[in-house]
Short mmCIF file of C-alpha atoms in Angstrom, two decimals:
data_model
loop_
_atom_site.label_atom_id
_atom_site.label_comp_id
_atom_site.label_asym_id
_atom_site.label_seq_id
_atom_site.Cartn_x
_atom_site.Cartn_y
_atom_site.Cartn_z
CA UNK A 122 -24.63 52.74 114.87
CA UNK A 123 -24.72 56.50 114.53
CA UNK A 124 -25.06 56.12 110.77
CA UNK A 125 -28.06 53.82 111.19
CA UNK A 126 -29.84 56.29 113.47
CA UNK A 127 -29.11 59.17 111.10
CA UNK A 128 -30.46 57.15 108.17
CA UNK A 129 -33.59 56.42 110.17
CA UNK A 130 -33.81 60.16 111.01
CA UNK A 131 -33.99 59.56 114.75
CA UNK A 132 -30.49 60.60 115.85
CA UNK A 133 -32.01 63.84 117.15
CA UNK A 134 -33.22 61.79 120.09
CA UNK A 135 -29.53 61.39 120.99
CA UNK A 136 -28.16 64.88 120.33
CA UNK A 137 -31.43 66.68 121.18
CA UNK A 138 -31.12 68.95 118.16
CA UNK A 139 -34.86 69.26 117.53
CA UNK A 140 -36.61 72.15 115.88
CA UNK A 141 -38.82 74.27 118.14
CA UNK A 142 -42.03 73.17 116.47
CA UNK A 143 -41.48 69.41 117.05
CA UNK A 144 -44.10 68.02 119.41
CA UNK A 145 -43.40 65.96 122.51
CA UNK A 146 -45.23 63.02 120.93
CA UNK A 147 -42.90 63.13 117.93
CA UNK A 148 -39.88 63.27 120.23
CA UNK A 149 -41.18 60.30 122.20
CA UNK A 150 -41.76 58.28 119.02
CA UNK A 151 -38.23 59.05 117.81
CA UNK A 152 -36.78 58.06 121.16
CA UNK A 153 -38.57 54.70 121.14
CA UNK A 154 -37.51 54.03 117.56
CA UNK A 155 -33.87 54.93 118.29
CA UNK A 156 -33.85 52.87 121.50
CA UNK A 157 -35.16 49.75 119.73
CA UNK A 158 -32.71 50.18 116.83
CA UNK A 159 -29.75 50.33 119.21
CA UNK A 160 -30.89 47.33 121.26
CA UNK A 161 -31.48 45.19 118.17
CA UNK A 162 -27.87 45.80 117.04
CA UNK A 163 -26.30 44.77 120.36
CA UNK A 164 -25.19 41.28 121.37
CA UNK A 165 -26.69 39.69 124.47
CA UNK A 166 -23.44 40.13 126.40
CA UNK A 167 -23.37 43.89 125.66
CA UNK A 168 -27.04 44.26 126.61
CA UNK A 169 -26.25 42.71 129.97
CA UNK A 170 -23.38 45.15 130.46
CA UNK A 171 -25.40 48.29 129.71
CA UNK A 172 -28.17 47.25 132.08
CA UNK A 173 -31.60 48.88 132.08
CA UNK A 174 -31.69 52.34 130.52
CA UNK A 175 -34.90 54.33 130.11
CA UNK A 176 -34.17 56.41 127.02
CA UNK A 177 -32.15 56.17 123.84
CA UNK A 178 -29.90 58.98 125.12
CA UNK A 179 -29.18 57.13 128.38
CA UNK A 180 -28.47 53.93 126.44
CA UNK A 181 -26.13 55.77 124.08
CA UNK A 182 -24.22 57.43 126.92
CA UNK A 183 -23.79 54.10 128.68
CA UNK A 184 -22.37 52.48 125.56
CA UNK A 185 -19.89 55.34 125.12
CA UNK A 186 -18.84 54.97 128.73
CA UNK A 187 -18.21 51.25 128.30
CA UNK A 188 -16.51 51.17 124.92
CA UNK A 189 -15.20 54.63 124.00
CA UNK A 190 -13.29 55.65 127.08
CA UNK A 191 -10.21 53.45 127.15
CA UNK A 192 -7.98 53.12 130.18
CA UNK A 193 -4.23 53.66 129.88
CA UNK A 194 -3.40 49.94 130.38
CA UNK A 195 -5.83 48.99 127.60
CA UNK A 196 -4.34 51.58 125.27
CA UNK A 197 -0.81 50.37 126.00
CA UNK A 198 -1.92 46.78 125.36
CA UNK A 199 -3.32 47.76 121.96
CA UNK A 200 -0.18 49.68 121.03
CA UNK A 201 2.01 46.76 122.07
CA UNK A 202 0.02 44.39 119.87
CA UNK A 203 0.21 46.91 117.05
CA UNK A 204 3.98 47.33 117.05
CA UNK A 205 4.57 43.58 117.51
CA UNK A 206 2.13 42.58 114.81
CA UNK A 207 3.24 39.77 112.45
CA UNK A 208 1.49 38.29 109.46
CA UNK A 209 -0.03 34.86 110.08
CA UNK A 210 0.89 32.77 107.02
CA UNK A 211 -1.77 30.16 107.83
CA UNK A 212 -4.23 32.84 106.67
CA UNK A 213 -4.42 34.63 103.36
CA UNK A 214 -3.31 38.24 102.94
CA UNK A 215 -6.86 39.58 102.94
CA UNK A 216 -7.57 38.04 106.35
CA UNK A 217 -4.32 39.43 107.75
CA UNK A 218 -5.11 42.92 106.47
CA UNK A 219 -8.57 42.75 108.05
CA UNK A 220 -7.03 41.91 111.43
CA UNK A 221 -4.45 44.67 111.09
CA UNK A 222 -7.08 47.24 110.10
CA UNK A 223 -9.26 46.28 113.07
CA UNK A 224 -6.29 46.74 115.40
CA UNK A 225 -5.64 50.20 113.93
CA UNK A 226 -9.31 51.16 114.33
CA UNK A 227 -9.30 50.04 117.97
CA UNK A 228 -6.30 52.27 118.64
CA UNK A 229 -8.03 55.21 116.95
CA UNK A 230 -11.01 54.75 119.26
CA UNK A 231 -8.69 55.45 122.19
CA UNK A 232 -8.15 58.93 120.80
CA UNK A 233 -4.81 58.32 119.08
CA UNK A 234 -5.01 60.35 115.87
CA UNK A 235 -1.41 59.81 114.75
CA UNK A 236 -1.45 56.03 114.41
CA UNK A 237 -1.81 56.26 110.61
CA UNK A 238 1.71 57.67 110.42
CA UNK A 239 3.11 54.33 111.60
CA UNK A 240 0.85 51.80 109.86
CA UNK A 241 2.95 51.39 106.65
CA UNK A 242 6.19 50.77 108.57
CA UNK A 243 4.56 48.43 111.10
CA UNK A 244 2.93 46.36 108.34
CA UNK A 245 6.20 46.31 106.39
CA UNK A 246 8.04 44.96 109.43
CA UNK A 247 5.30 42.35 109.88
CA UNK A 248 6.24 40.70 106.56
CA UNK A 249 7.76 37.19 107.02
CA UNK A 250 10.90 35.86 105.30
CA UNK A 251 8.92 34.14 102.54
CA UNK A 252 7.94 37.64 101.33
CA UNK A 253 11.40 39.14 101.90
CA UNK A 254 11.74 40.20 98.24
CA UNK A 255 8.56 42.27 98.56
CA UNK A 256 9.90 43.88 101.70
CA UNK A 257 13.18 44.78 100.01
CA UNK A 258 11.46 46.14 96.89
CA UNK A 259 9.24 48.44 98.95
CA UNK A 260 11.92 49.51 101.40
CA UNK A 261 14.58 50.64 98.95
CA UNK A 262 14.32 53.13 96.13
CA UNK A 263 11.36 55.04 97.62
CA UNK A 264 11.16 58.31 99.46
CA UNK A 265 7.79 57.51 101.03
CA UNK A 266 5.95 54.27 101.73
CA UNK A 267 2.16 54.24 101.88
CA UNK A 268 -0.06 51.59 103.43
CA UNK A 269 -1.63 50.86 100.03
CA UNK A 270 1.83 50.24 98.54
CA UNK A 271 2.59 47.59 101.17
CA UNK A 272 -0.83 45.94 100.84
CA UNK A 273 -0.66 45.82 97.03
CA UNK A 274 2.85 44.37 97.17
CA UNK A 275 1.72 41.61 99.53
CA UNK A 276 -1.30 40.73 97.40
CA UNK A 277 0.81 40.65 94.23
CA UNK A 278 3.33 38.31 95.88
CA UNK A 279 0.55 36.05 97.14
CA UNK A 280 -0.82 35.80 93.60
CA UNK A 281 2.65 34.91 92.23
CA UNK A 282 3.06 32.15 94.82
CA UNK A 283 -0.35 30.67 93.96
CA UNK A 284 0.45 30.79 90.23
CA UNK A 285 3.82 29.07 90.73
CA UNK A 286 2.24 26.34 92.87
CA UNK A 287 -0.39 25.69 90.21
CA UNK A 288 2.28 25.51 87.48
CA UNK A 289 4.44 23.16 89.56
CA UNK A 290 1.46 20.93 90.29
CA UNK A 291 0.61 20.70 86.57
CA UNK A 292 4.23 19.80 85.73
CA UNK A 293 4.22 17.03 88.34
CA UNK A 294 0.98 15.62 86.93
CA UNK A 295 2.45 15.64 83.41
CA UNK A 296 5.60 13.87 84.63
CA UNK A 297 3.53 11.15 86.32
CA UNK A 298 1.47 10.69 83.18
CA UNK A 299 4.67 10.46 81.11
CA UNK A 300 6.17 7.79 83.37
CA UNK A 301 2.93 5.80 83.28
CA UNK A 302 2.83 6.00 79.48
CA UNK A 303 6.45 4.84 79.21
CA UNK A 304 5.81 1.92 81.57
CA UNK A 305 2.81 0.87 79.49
CA UNK A 306 4.85 1.11 76.28
CA UNK A 307 7.68 -0.96 77.79
CA UNK A 308 5.21 -3.56 79.01
CA UNK A 309 3.59 -3.88 75.56
CA UNK A 310 7.02 -4.11 73.93
CA UNK A 311 8.14 -6.89 76.31
CA UNK A 312 4.93 -8.84 75.69
CA UNK A 313 5.33 -8.45 71.95
CA UNK A 314 8.99 -9.55 72.13
CA UNK A 315 8.09 -12.60 74.20
CA UNK A 316 5.38 -13.52 71.71
CA UNK A 317 7.79 -13.34 68.80
CA UNK A 318 10.39 -15.38 70.71
CA UNK A 319 7.84 -18.09 71.47
CA UNK A 320 6.70 -18.12 67.85
CA UNK A 321 10.27 -18.51 66.59
CA UNK A 322 10.89 -21.25 69.17
CA UNK A 323 7.81 -23.16 68.06
CA UNK A 324 8.82 -22.76 64.42
CA UNK A 325 12.30 -24.11 65.11
CA UNK A 326 10.83 -27.05 67.06
CA UNK A 327 8.48 -27.90 64.23
CA UNK A 328 11.32 -27.66 61.72
CA UNK A 329 13.50 -29.99 63.78
CA UNK A 330 10.62 -32.46 64.10
CA UNK A 331 10.08 -32.53 60.35
CA UNK A 332 13.79 -33.04 59.74
CA UNK A 333 13.88 -35.87 62.24
CA UNK A 334 10.89 -37.57 60.64
CA UNK A 335 12.36 -37.21 57.19
CA UNK A 336 15.63 -38.64 58.44
CA UNK A 337 13.82 -41.55 60.03
CA UNK A 338 11.87 -42.17 56.85
CA UNK A 339 15.02 -42.17 54.78
CA UNK A 340 16.63 -44.54 57.24
CA UNK A 341 13.69 -46.92 57.13
CA UNK A 342 13.43 -46.92 53.33
CA UNK A 343 17.13 -47.63 52.68
CA UNK A 344 17.51 -50.68 50.38
CA UNK A 345 20.34 -52.82 49.18
CA UNK A 346 21.58 -51.85 45.74
CA UNK A 347 22.33 -55.45 44.81
CA UNK A 348 19.24 -57.33 45.86
CA UNK A 349 16.68 -54.57 46.34
CA UNK A 350 15.82 -55.61 49.87
CA UNK A 351 15.34 -53.04 52.65
CA UNK A 352 18.25 -52.57 54.93
CA UNK A 353 17.48 -51.69 58.56
CA UNK A 354 20.18 -49.70 60.27
#
């Protein structure tokens, strides 16, 4: 919020660092502009908490009172969540890092300036078993571990897992296609074999029929060698 007011050149209404030649009308205009900018960037619940404030400076002070000064129990709660933090594998690494960074920023707002010294180790300990090889690679063989080293290692591992899953999925698809192709080939072969068997069977049947007819004809046309008359057997 401070950055917005500085960009709009009205933060002087908060710190009061005006030049001597600035008129009261100019100060009043700046105050109104700063007040409206702050209000427009607050949620309805926060607006209800700050209540009615008459100037931008009063509004600013009230916000600092509500959200900057952190009680000891709140600070301890944040630190407990920080040191117990674990990666949620139902989310991607980027989402986990965003949550972790927000937690670190909340602790910094309590006035803890040394929290950055612990962030690499805490994030390293937050790594689940599925990323155990990353954890081991970062832990051993290094004199110092930075937060960027841990984050880059996690992102690299996530990319490897995605690549392996894609490769495995493609192999499974190819195997299914291969089995389907083999089944189709076997089916065509069986149909072709059955067709040839039926054709040979019909050919043999026709051949036997012709032989039987020829035999019958020969039987019917048999004649006596002496008298020339047909002999019926």
